[in-house]
mmCIF file of C-alpha atoms and ligand atoms in Angstrom:
data_model
loop_
_atom_site.group_PDB
_atom_site.id
_atom_site.type_symbol
_atom_site.label_atom_id
_atom_site.label_comp_id
_atom_site.label_asym_id
_atom_site.label_seq_id
_atom_site.Cartn_x
_atom_site.Cartn_y
_atom_site.Cartn_z
ATOM 1 C CA MET Y 1334 107.926 115.679 75.101
ATOM 2 C CA LEU Y 1335 105.062 117.920 76.062
ATOM 3 C CA SER Y 1336 105.853 120.958 78.166
ATOM 4 C CA SER Y 1337 105.544 120.081 81.803
ATOM 5 C CA GLU Y 1338 105.476 123.354 83.667
ATOM 6 C CA PRO Y 1339 105.240 122.480 87.351
ATOM 7 C CA LEU Y 1340 101.764 121.996 88.751
ATOM 8 C CA ASN Y 1341 100.927 124.157 91.720
ATOM 9 C CA LEU Y 1342 100.518 121.320 94.187
ATOM 10 C CA ASP Y 1343 98.962 123.735 96.687
ATOM 11 C CA ASP Y 1344 95.914 123.701 94.422
ATOM 12 C CA PHE Y 1345 95.326 120.059 95.371
ATOM 13 C CA ASN Y 1346 94.304 118.499 98.661
ATOM 14 C CA ARG Y 1347 94.593 114.772 98.024
ATOM 15 C CA ILE Y 1348 97.263 113.477 95.655
ATOM 16 C CA VAL Y 1349 97.582 109.847 94.501
ATOM 17 C CA PHE Y 1350 100.724 108.510 92.847
ATOM 18 C CA PHE Y 1351 99.794 105.387 90.856
ATOM 19 C CA THR Y 1352 103.046 103.645 90.017
ATOM 20 C CA GLY Y 1353 104.230 100.757 87.878
ATOM 21 C CA ALA Y 1354 107.422 99.006 86.878
ATOM 22 C CA GLY Y 1355 108.597 101.983 84.799
ATOM 23 C CA LEU Y 1356 109.309 103.892 88.001
ATOM 24 C CA SER Y 1357 111.724 101.181 89.171
ATOM 25 C CA ALA Y 1358 113.371 100.751 85.763
ATOM 26 C CA GLU Y 1359 115.906 103.472 86.641
ATOM 27 C CA SER Y 1360 116.838 101.448 89.710
ATOM 28 C CA GLY Y 1361 117.882 98.638 87.374
ATOM 29 C CA ILE Y 1362 114.794 96.471 87.902
ATOM 30 C CA PRO Y 1363 113.464 95.120 84.594
ATOM 31 C CA THR Y 1364 109.905 96.030 83.651
ATOM 32 C CA TYR Y 1365 107.374 93.349 82.732
ATOM 33 C CA ARG Y 1366 106.641 94.211 79.109
ATOM 34 C CA GLY Y 1367 108.696 95.700 76.352
ATOM 35 C CA ALA Y 1368 112.343 94.992 75.547
ATOM 36 C CA GLY Y 1369 114.060 92.951 78.250
ATOM 37 C CA GLY Y 1370 110.827 92.588 80.181
ATOM 38 C CA ILE Y 1371 110.492 89.895 82.830
ATOM 39 C CA TRP Y 1372 107.709 88.164 80.918
ATOM 40 C CA ASP Y 1373 110.002 88.087 77.895
ATOM 41 C CA GLN Y 1374 112.490 86.013 79.858
ATOM 42 C CA TYR Y 1375 110.088 83.982 81.962
ATOM 43 C CA ASP Y 1376 106.717 82.484 81.106
ATOM 44 C CA TYR Y 1377 104.601 83.500 84.109
ATOM 45 C CA ARG Y 1378 102.616 80.272 83.627
ATOM 46 C CA GLU Y 1379 105.735 78.332 84.561
ATOM 47 C CA TYR Y 1380 107.140 80.539 87.325
ATOM 48 C CA ALA Y 1381 104.552 82.954 88.704
ATOM 49 C CA CYS Y 1382 101.059 81.575 89.081
ATOM 50 C CA GLU Y 1383 99.164 79.303 91.465
ATOM 51 C CA ALA Y 1384 99.178 76.331 89.079
ATOM 52 C CA ALA Y 1385 102.968 76.522 88.667
ATOM 53 C CA PHE Y 1386 103.397 76.763 92.436
ATOM 54 C CA GLU Y 1387 101.161 73.731 93.033
ATOM 55 C CA ALA Y 1388 103.066 71.766 90.391
ATOM 56 C CA ASP Y 1389 106.590 72.674 91.470
ATOM 57 C CA PRO Y 1390 106.969 74.984 94.492
ATOM 58 C CA GLU Y 1391 110.745 74.653 94.441
ATOM 59 C CA LYS Y 1392 110.975 75.924 90.842
ATOM 60 C CA VAL Y 1393 108.692 78.869 91.656
ATOM 61 C CA TRP Y 1394 110.701 79.647 94.766
ATOM 62 C CA GLU Y 1395 113.976 79.496 92.833
ATOM 63 C CA PHE Y 1396 112.615 82.179 90.478
ATOM 64 C CA HIS Y 1397 111.391 84.386 93.329
ATOM 65 C CA LEU Y 1398 114.511 83.976 95.483
ATOM 66 C CA LYS Y 1399 116.572 85.046 92.481
ATOM 67 C CA ARG Y 1400 114.361 88.127 92.172
ATOM 68 C CA ARG Y 1401 114.656 88.847 95.892
ATOM 69 C CA SER Y 1402 118.442 88.779 95.873
ATOM 70 C CA PHE Y 1403 118.546 90.880 92.694
ATOM 71 C CA VAL Y 1404 116.164 93.524 94.053
ATOM 72 C CA ARG Y 1405 118.018 93.600 97.395
ATOM 73 C CA GLY Y 1406 120.980 94.891 95.384
ATOM 74 C CA CYS Y 1407 118.929 97.702 93.807
ATOM 75 C CA ALA Y 1408 118.229 101.072 95.390
ATOM 76 C CA PRO Y 1409 115.355 103.541 95.199
ATOM 77 C CA ASN Y 1410 115.957 106.189 92.523
ATOM 78 C CA GLN Y 1411 115.265 109.922 92.439
ATOM 79 C CA GLY Y 1412 111.681 109.269 91.383
ATOM 80 C CA HIS Y 1413 110.932 107.219 94.509
ATOM 81 C CA GLN Y 1414 112.716 109.851 96.587
ATOM 82 C CA LEU Y 1415 110.774 112.797 95.138
ATOM 83 C CA ILE Y 1416 107.488 111.050 95.909
ATOM 84 C CA ALA Y 1417 108.610 110.180 99.450
ATOM 85 C CA ASP Y 1418 109.881 113.720 100.065
ATOM 86 C CA LEU Y 1419 106.600 115.239 98.916
ATOM 87 C CA ALA Y 1420 104.618 112.853 101.126
ATOM 88 C CA GLY Y 1421 106.850 113.804 104.042
ATOM 89 C CA SER Y 1422 106.368 117.520 103.439
ATOM 90 C CA ARG Y 1423 102.581 117.715 103.338
ATOM 91 C CA PRO Y 1424 99.437 115.736 104.191
ATOM 92 C CA GLY Y 1425 97.163 113.991 101.713
ATOM 93 C CA VAL Y 1426 99.660 112.049 99.596
ATOM 94 C CA THR Y 1427 99.013 108.338 98.918
ATOM 95 C CA VAL Y 1428 101.090 105.896 96.877
ATOM 96 C CA ILE Y 1429 99.264 103.097 95.114
ATOM 97 C CA THR Y 1430 101.796 100.806 93.515
ATOM 98 C CA GLN Y 1431 101.606 97.753 91.291
ATOM 99 C CA ASN Y 1432 105.263 97.130 92.090
ATOM 100 C CA ILE Y 1433 106.361 94.422 94.497
ATOM 101 C CA ASP Y 1434 109.961 95.634 94.965
ATOM 102 C CA GLY Y 1435 109.468 97.630 98.171
ATOM 103 C CA LEU Y 1436 111.461 100.595 96.815
ATOM 104 C CA HIS Y 1437 108.814 103.160 97.767
ATOM 105 C CA GLN Y 1438 109.102 102.087 101.398
ATOM 106 C CA ARG Y 1439 112.916 102.036 101.240
ATOM 107 C CA ALA Y 1440 112.794 105.646 99.948
ATOM 108 C CA GLY Y 1441 110.746 106.580 103.025
ATOM 109 C CA SER Y 1442 107.158 106.498 101.746
ATOM 110 C CA ALA Y 1443 104.973 105.366 104.637
ATOM 111 C CA GLN Y 1444 101.516 105.323 103.072
ATOM 112 C CA VAL Y 1445 101.964 102.687 100.324
ATOM 113 C CA ILE Y 1446 99.153 100.508 99.009
ATOM 114 C CA GLU Y 1447 100.728 97.437 97.355
ATOM 115 C CA LEU Y 1448 98.067 96.196 94.934
ATOM 116 C CA HIS Y 1449 100.053 93.130 93.880
ATOM 117 C CA GLY Y 1450 101.674 92.264 97.190
ATOM 118 C CA GLY Y 1451 105.344 92.336 98.138
ATOM 119 C CA LEU Y 1452 108.359 90.310 97.029
ATOM 120 C CA PHE Y 1453 109.860 90.408 100.546
ATOM 121 C CA ARG Y 1454 106.906 88.784 102.270
ATOM 122 C CA SER Y 1455 105.895 85.130 102.289
ATOM 123 C CA ARG Y 1456 102.424 83.848 103.068
ATOM 124 C CA CYS Y 1457 101.127 80.513 104.353
ATOM 125 C CA PRO Y 1458 98.299 79.371 102.065
ATOM 126 C CA ARG Y 1459 96.948 77.282 104.927
ATOM 127 C CA ASP Y 1460 96.810 79.646 107.891
ATOM 128 C CA GLY Y 1461 97.175 82.951 106.017
ATOM 129 C CA LYS Y 1462 100.104 84.024 108.182
ATOM 130 C CA THR Y 1463 102.552 86.377 106.457
ATOM 131 C CA ILE Y 1464 106.249 86.417 107.252
ATOM 132 C CA ALA Y 1465 108.637 89.270 106.433
ATOM 133 C CA ALA Y 1466 111.534 87.912 104.372
ATOM 134 C CA GLU Y 1467 113.925 90.834 104.519
ATOM 135 C CA VAL Y 1468 116.899 88.602 105.102
ATOM 136 C CA HIS Y 1469 116.061 84.967 105.775
ATOM 137 C CA ASP Y 1470 114.039 83.123 103.177
ATOM 138 C CA GLN Y 1471 111.950 80.708 105.225
ATOM 139 C CA LEU Y 1472 110.180 78.479 102.699
ATOM 140 C CA ARG Y 1473 108.041 76.329 104.955
ATOM 141 C CA CYS Y 1474 105.513 77.486 107.499
ATOM 142 C CA ASP Y 1475 105.745 76.232 111.086
ATOM 143 C CA CYS Y 1476 102.633 74.237 110.197
ATOM 144 C CA GLY Y 1477 104.720 72.357 107.620
ATOM 145 C CA THR Y 1478 103.032 73.810 104.536
ATOM 146 C CA TRP Y 1479 105.035 75.376 101.713
ATOM 147 C CA LEU Y 1480 104.957 79.140 102.090
ATOM 148 C CA ARG Y 1481 104.290 81.068 98.893
ATOM 149 C CA PRO Y 1482 105.510 84.540 97.891
ATOM 150 C CA ASP Y 1483 102.964 87.117 99.104
ATOM 151 C CA ILE Y 1484 102.467 88.264 95.525
ATOM 152 C CA VAL Y 1485 99.247 88.560 93.504
ATOM 153 C CA TRP Y 1486 99.821 86.355 90.467
ATOM 154 C CA PHE Y 1487 97.708 86.338 87.341
ATOM 155 C CA GLY Y 1488 94.411 84.659 88.157
ATOM 156 C CA ASP Y 1489 94.751 85.525 91.873
ATOM 157 C CA SER Y 1490 92.149 87.907 93.219
ATOM 158 C CA LEU Y 1491 93.548 91.024 94.836
ATOM 159 C CA ASP Y 1492 93.250 91.331 98.588
ATOM 160 C CA ARG Y 1493 89.821 92.848 99.229
ATOM 161 C CA ALA Y 1494 90.978 95.313 101.879
ATOM 162 C CA VAL Y 1495 93.820 96.472 99.612
ATOM 163 C CA ILE Y 1496 91.624 97.126 96.584
ATOM 164 C CA MET Y 1497 89.035 98.874 98.784
ATOM 165 C CA ALA Y 1498 91.730 101.153 100.211
ATOM 166 C CA ALA Y 1499 92.940 101.904 96.686
ATOM 167 C CA MET Y 1500 89.384 102.641 95.520
ATOM 168 C CA ASP Y 1501 88.835 104.992 98.481
ATOM 169 C CA ALA Y 1502 92.046 106.835 97.637
ATOM 170 C CA VAL Y 1503 91.332 107.282 93.923
ATOM 171 C CA GLU Y 1504 87.693 108.223 94.523
ATOM 172 C CA SER Y 1505 88.639 110.954 96.953
ATOM 173 C CA CYS Y 1506 91.744 112.386 95.267
ATOM 174 C CA ASP Y 1507 91.798 115.580 93.237
ATOM 175 C CA LEU Y 1508 95.121 114.810 91.540
ATOM 176 C CA LEU Y 1509 96.306 111.429 90.252
ATOM 177 C CA ILE Y 1510 99.801 111.078 88.806
ATOM 178 C CA ALA Y 1511 100.429 107.747 87.016
ATOM 179 C CA VAL Y 1512 104.123 106.897 86.731
ATOM 180 C CA GLY Y 1513 105.579 104.148 84.541
ATOM 181 C CA THR Y 1514 102.675 101.813 83.960
ATOM 182 C CA SER Y 1515 101.494 100.227 80.723
ATOM 183 C CA ALA Y 1516 97.840 100.245 81.884
ATOM 184 C CA MET Y 1517 97.511 96.612 80.780
ATOM 185 C CA VAL Y 1518 96.681 94.721 83.984
ATOM 186 C CA TYR Y 1519 93.273 94.851 85.616
ATOM 187 C CA PRO Y 1520 91.740 95.638 88.043
ATOM 188 C CA ALA Y 1521 94.728 97.925 88.808
ATOM 189 C CA ALA Y 1522 94.686 99.637 85.405
ATOM 190 C CA GLY Y 1523 91.101 100.733 85.962
ATOM 191 C CA LEU Y 1524 91.864 102.832 89.028
ATOM 192 C CA PRO Y 1525 92.733 106.047 87.123
ATOM 193 C CA ILE Y 1526 89.370 105.730 85.318
ATOM 194 C CA SER Y 1527 87.609 105.995 88.685
ATOM 195 C CA ALA Y 1528 89.671 109.057 89.595
ATOM 196 C CA ARG Y 1529 88.760 110.742 86.304
ATOM 197 C CA GLU Y 1530 85.071 109.918 86.788
ATOM 198 C CA ARG Y 1531 85.229 111.660 90.177
ATOM 199 C CA GLY Y 1532 86.680 114.807 88.626
ATOM 200 C CA ALA Y 1533 90.352 114.467 89.540
ATOM 201 C CA TYR Y 1534 93.091 116.054 87.428
ATOM 202 C CA LEU Y 1535 95.148 113.297 85.815
ATOM 203 C CA VAL Y 1536 98.786 113.315 84.753
ATOM 204 C CA GLU Y 1537 100.484 110.382 82.966
ATOM 205 C CA ILE Y 1538 104.270 110.063 83.152
ATOM 206 C CA ASN Y 1539 105.539 107.360 80.803
ATOM 207 C CA LEU Y 1540 108.049 106.717 78.055
ATOM 208 C CA GLU Y 1541 105.300 105.947 75.577
ATOM 209 C CA ASP Y 1542 101.541 106.135 75.064
ATOM 210 C CA THR Y 1543 99.369 103.544 76.775
ATOM 211 C CA PRO Y 1544 95.809 102.305 76.038
ATOM 212 C CA LEU Y 1545 94.547 104.806 78.641
ATOM 213 C CA SER Y 1546 96.630 107.862 77.673
ATOM 214 C CA GLY Y 1547 93.508 109.598 76.365
ATOM 215 C CA LEU Y 1548 92.168 109.635 79.914
ATOM 216 C CA TYR Y 1549 94.858 112.038 81.128
ATOM 217 C CA HIS Y 1550 94.722 115.835 81.138
ATOM 218 C CA ARG Y 1551 98.493 115.945 80.810
ATOM 219 C CA GLN Y 1552 100.844 113.328 79.338
ATOM 220 C CA LEU Y 1553 104.522 113.731 80.123
ATOM 221 C CA ARG Y 1554 106.787 111.620 77.947
ATOM 222 C CA GLY Y 1555 110.176 110.897 79.388
ATOM 223 C CA SER Y 1556 111.865 109.031 82.206
ATOM 224 C CA ALA Y 1557 109.984 108.822 85.490
ATOM 225 C CA SER Y 1558 112.523 110.630 87.661
ATOM 226 C CA ALA Y 1559 113.153 113.448 85.165
ATOM 227 C CA MET Y 1560 109.438 114.057 84.626
ATOM 228 C CA LEU Y 1561 108.684 113.913 88.340
ATOM 229 C CA ALA Y 1562 111.499 116.367 89.005
ATOM 230 C CA GLU Y 1563 110.064 118.824 86.436
ATOM 231 C CA LEU Y 1564 106.491 118.332 87.632
ATOM 232 C CA LEU Y 1565 107.046 118.495 91.371
ATOM 233 C CA THR Y 1566 109.721 121.129 91.736
ATOM 234 C CA ALA Y 1567 108.220 124.580 91.788
ATOM 235 C CA GLY Y 1568 109.618 127.384 89.671
HETATM 236 C C1 LIG B 2793 92.323 89.325 88.880
HETATM 237 C C2 LIG B 2793 102.813 89.948 89.960
HETATM 238 C C3 LIG B 2793 90.229 88.322 89.356
HETATM 239 C C4 LIG B 2793 104.101 90.397 90.437
HETATM 240 C C5 LIG B 2793 101.534 90.560 88.081
HETATM 241 C C6 LIG B 2793 92.369 85.604 81.789
HETATM 242 C C7 LIG B 2793 92.642 84.714 82.822
HETATM 243 C C8 LIG B 2793 92.917 85.146 84.117
HETATM 244 C C9 LIG B 2793 92.902 86.501 84.401
HETATM 245 C C10 LIG B 2793 92.645 87.367 83.359
HETATM 246 C C11 LIG B 2793 92.371 86.942 82.074
HETATM 247 N N1 LIG B 2793 92.171 88.038 81.311
HETATM 248 C C12 LIG B 2793 92.287 89.142 82.072
HETATM 249 C C13 LIG B 2793 92.558 88.748 83.318
HETATM 250 C C14 LIG B 2793 92.782 89.601 84.462
HETATM 251 C C15 LIG B 2793 94.306 89.748 84.642
HETATM 252 C C16 LIG B 2793 94.804 90.750 83.628
HETATM 253 O O1 LIG B 2793 94.526 91.908 83.733
HETATM 254 N N2 LIG B 2793 95.539 90.262 82.619
HETATM 255 C C17 LIG B 2793 95.998 91.167 81.575
HETATM 256 C C18 LIG B 2793 97.451 90.863 81.220
HETATM 257 C C19 LIG B 2793 95.078 90.988 80.363
HETATM 258 N N3 LIG B 2793 94.457 90.238 85.997
HETATM 259 C C20 LIG B 2793 94.602 89.376 87.001
HETATM 260 O O2 LIG B 2793 94.703 88.168 86.880
HETATM 261 C C21 LIG B 2793 94.563 90.021 88.361
HETATM 262 N N4 LIG B 2793 93.627 89.318 89.183
HETATM 263 O O3 LIG B 2793 91.858 89.933 87.944
HETATM 264 O O4 LIG B 2793 91.560 88.547 89.746
HETATM 265 C C22 LIG B 2793 90.251 87.211 88.329
HETATM 266 C C23 LIG B 2793 90.615 85.941 88.740
HETATM 267 C C24 LIG B 2793 90.575 84.903 87.799
HETATM 268 C C25 LIG B 2793 90.174 85.138 86.476
HETATM 269 C C26 LIG B 2793 89.843 86.441 86.069
HETATM 270 C C27 LIG B 2793 89.885 87.473 86.994
HETATM 271 C C28 LIG B 2793 95.937 89.933 89.009
HETATM 272 C C29 LIG B 2793 96.883 90.827 88.270
HETATM 273 C C30 LIG B 2793 98.235 90.843 88.968
HETATM 274 C C31 LIG B 2793 99.193 90.083 88.128
HETATM 275 N N5 LIG B 2793 100.495 90.145 88.730
HETATM 276 N N6 LIG B 2793 102.720 90.336 88.563
HETATM 277 C C32 LIG B 2793 105.191 89.633 89.776
HETATM 278 O O5 LIG B 2793 105.077 88.418 89.581
HETATM 279 O O6 LIG B 2793 106.178 90.287 89.472
HETATM 280 S S1 LIG B 2793 101.426 91.325 86.566
HETATM 281 C C33 LIG B 2793 102.566 92.564 86.355
HETATM 282 O O7 LIG B 2793 101.921 93.562 85.529
HETATM 283 C C34 LIG B 2793 103.011 93.306 87.599
HETATM 284 O O8 LIG B 2793 102.240 93.026 88.750
HETATM 285 C C35 LIG B 2793 102.778 94.737 87.242
HETATM 286 O O9 LIG B 2793 102.490 95.417 88.388
HETATM 287 C C36 LIG B 2793 101.646 94.681 86.322
HETATM 288 C C37 LIG B 2793 101.505 95.933 85.472
HETATM 289 O O10 LIG B 2793 102.731 96.128 84.794
HETATM 290 P P1 LIG B 2793 103.394 97.591 84.833
HETATM 291 O O11 LIG B 2793 103.753 97.919 86.235
HETATM 292 O O12 LIG B 2793 102.502 98.542 84.117
HETATM 293 O O13 LIG B 2793 104.731 97.322 84.046
HETATM 294 P P2 LIG B 2793 104.925 97.125 82.466
HETATM 295 O O14 LIG B 2793 106.249 96.485 82.276
HETATM 296 O O15 LIG B 2793 103.717 96.460 81.882
HETATM 297 O O16 LIG B 2793 104.954 98.623 81.893
HETATM 298 C C38 LIG B 2793 105.999 99.504 82.269
HETATM 299 C C39 LIG B 2793 105.708 100.852 81.637
HETATM 300 O O17 LIG B 2793 106.723 101.769 82.059
HETATM 301 C C40 LIG B 2793 105.760 100.837 80.114
HETATM 302 O O18 LIG B 2793 104.639 101.546 79.599
HETATM 303 C C41 LIG B 2793 107.073 101.543 79.773
HETATM 304 O O19 LIG B 2793 106.954 102.302 78.585
HETATM 305 C C42 LIG B 2793 107.256 102.463 80.955
HETATM 306 N N7 LIG B 2793 108.656 102.748 81.296
HETATM 307 C C43 LIG B 2793 109.726 101.914 81.218
HETATM 308 N N8 LIG B 2793 110.826 102.562 81.683
HETATM 309 C C44 LIG B 2793 110.441 103.787 82.094
HETATM 310 C C45 LIG B 2793 109.057 103.909 81.856
HETATM 311 N N9 LIG B 2793 108.378 105.050 82.142
HETATM 312 C C46 LIG B 2793 109.063 106.069 82.690
HETATM 313 N N10 LIG B 2793 110.388 106.027 82.965
HETATM 314 C C47 LIG B 2793 111.100 104.911 82.661
HETATM 315 N N11 LIG B 2793 112.433 104.894 82.917
#
């Protein structure tokens, strides 16, 4: 594990946290890849893509309702809390997450860009209406159409406004801290590249190297919450 003396955050004006499933692993939510990953247990082509939903919406909903009730039973961990506390203590902190679990918001982060949507929202493919699904899982829209989870599946384009907001944030930040992402899924994985090109200082927190580790000025190897605690707590 490389030394991770705390950064002096006062040296930075605009900080982006770019987070992936590894941040939520310590909350008990399985990651996507690696041992025990979601895609190890489920073939996304059967349960989490437009074609699967068209073919059998009930089967896709069964998978997502199971995930909703599981995630409802999970709580934000210290990593989510440290990020939320920092954002609450100073201006210029933005969270860009690939996660759909809503744990950043439950930890108190207000400024969260959800690149891949949210597990606790449903969307009507016909009229575009989105419905919060915190408690009740309404599966049909008032217009009669099957609602679908408001999640960006493989092959779905990301919401244009969301990716533009993420691009603005990474192109104007001077510090980007990636936490728990395998840097495998595009266009999300390319965001730190844009930050680097604009001269930001980059830190990668992960258990292992990723295809983009060479991009980072500092690579901290260890669990997300422990590394964030070392990095963000002064002294
Ligand atoms: C798009 C939804 C335009 C949520 C996900 C061929 C056909 C079609 C598309 C493509 C294609 N080839 C390439 C593409 C583009 C594709 C893509 O990039 N595929 C990859 C796999 C090659 N991208 C898309 O389709 C995107 N849309 O491009 O639209 C388009 C349209 C049509 C055709 C072409 C292009 C949409 C991508 C969104 C996909 N949605 N899931 C859900 O269902 O749950 S993917 C999934 O991966 C999640 O969204 C997740 O956010 C994302 C990234 O995963 P990570 O968060 O990084 O998690 P992962 O498990 O991978 O890694 C965890 C890391 O944490 C590990 O490194 C681990 O070591 C570390 N870790 C673990 N524990 C800890 C830890 N670190 C610290 N502490 C710990 N405790």
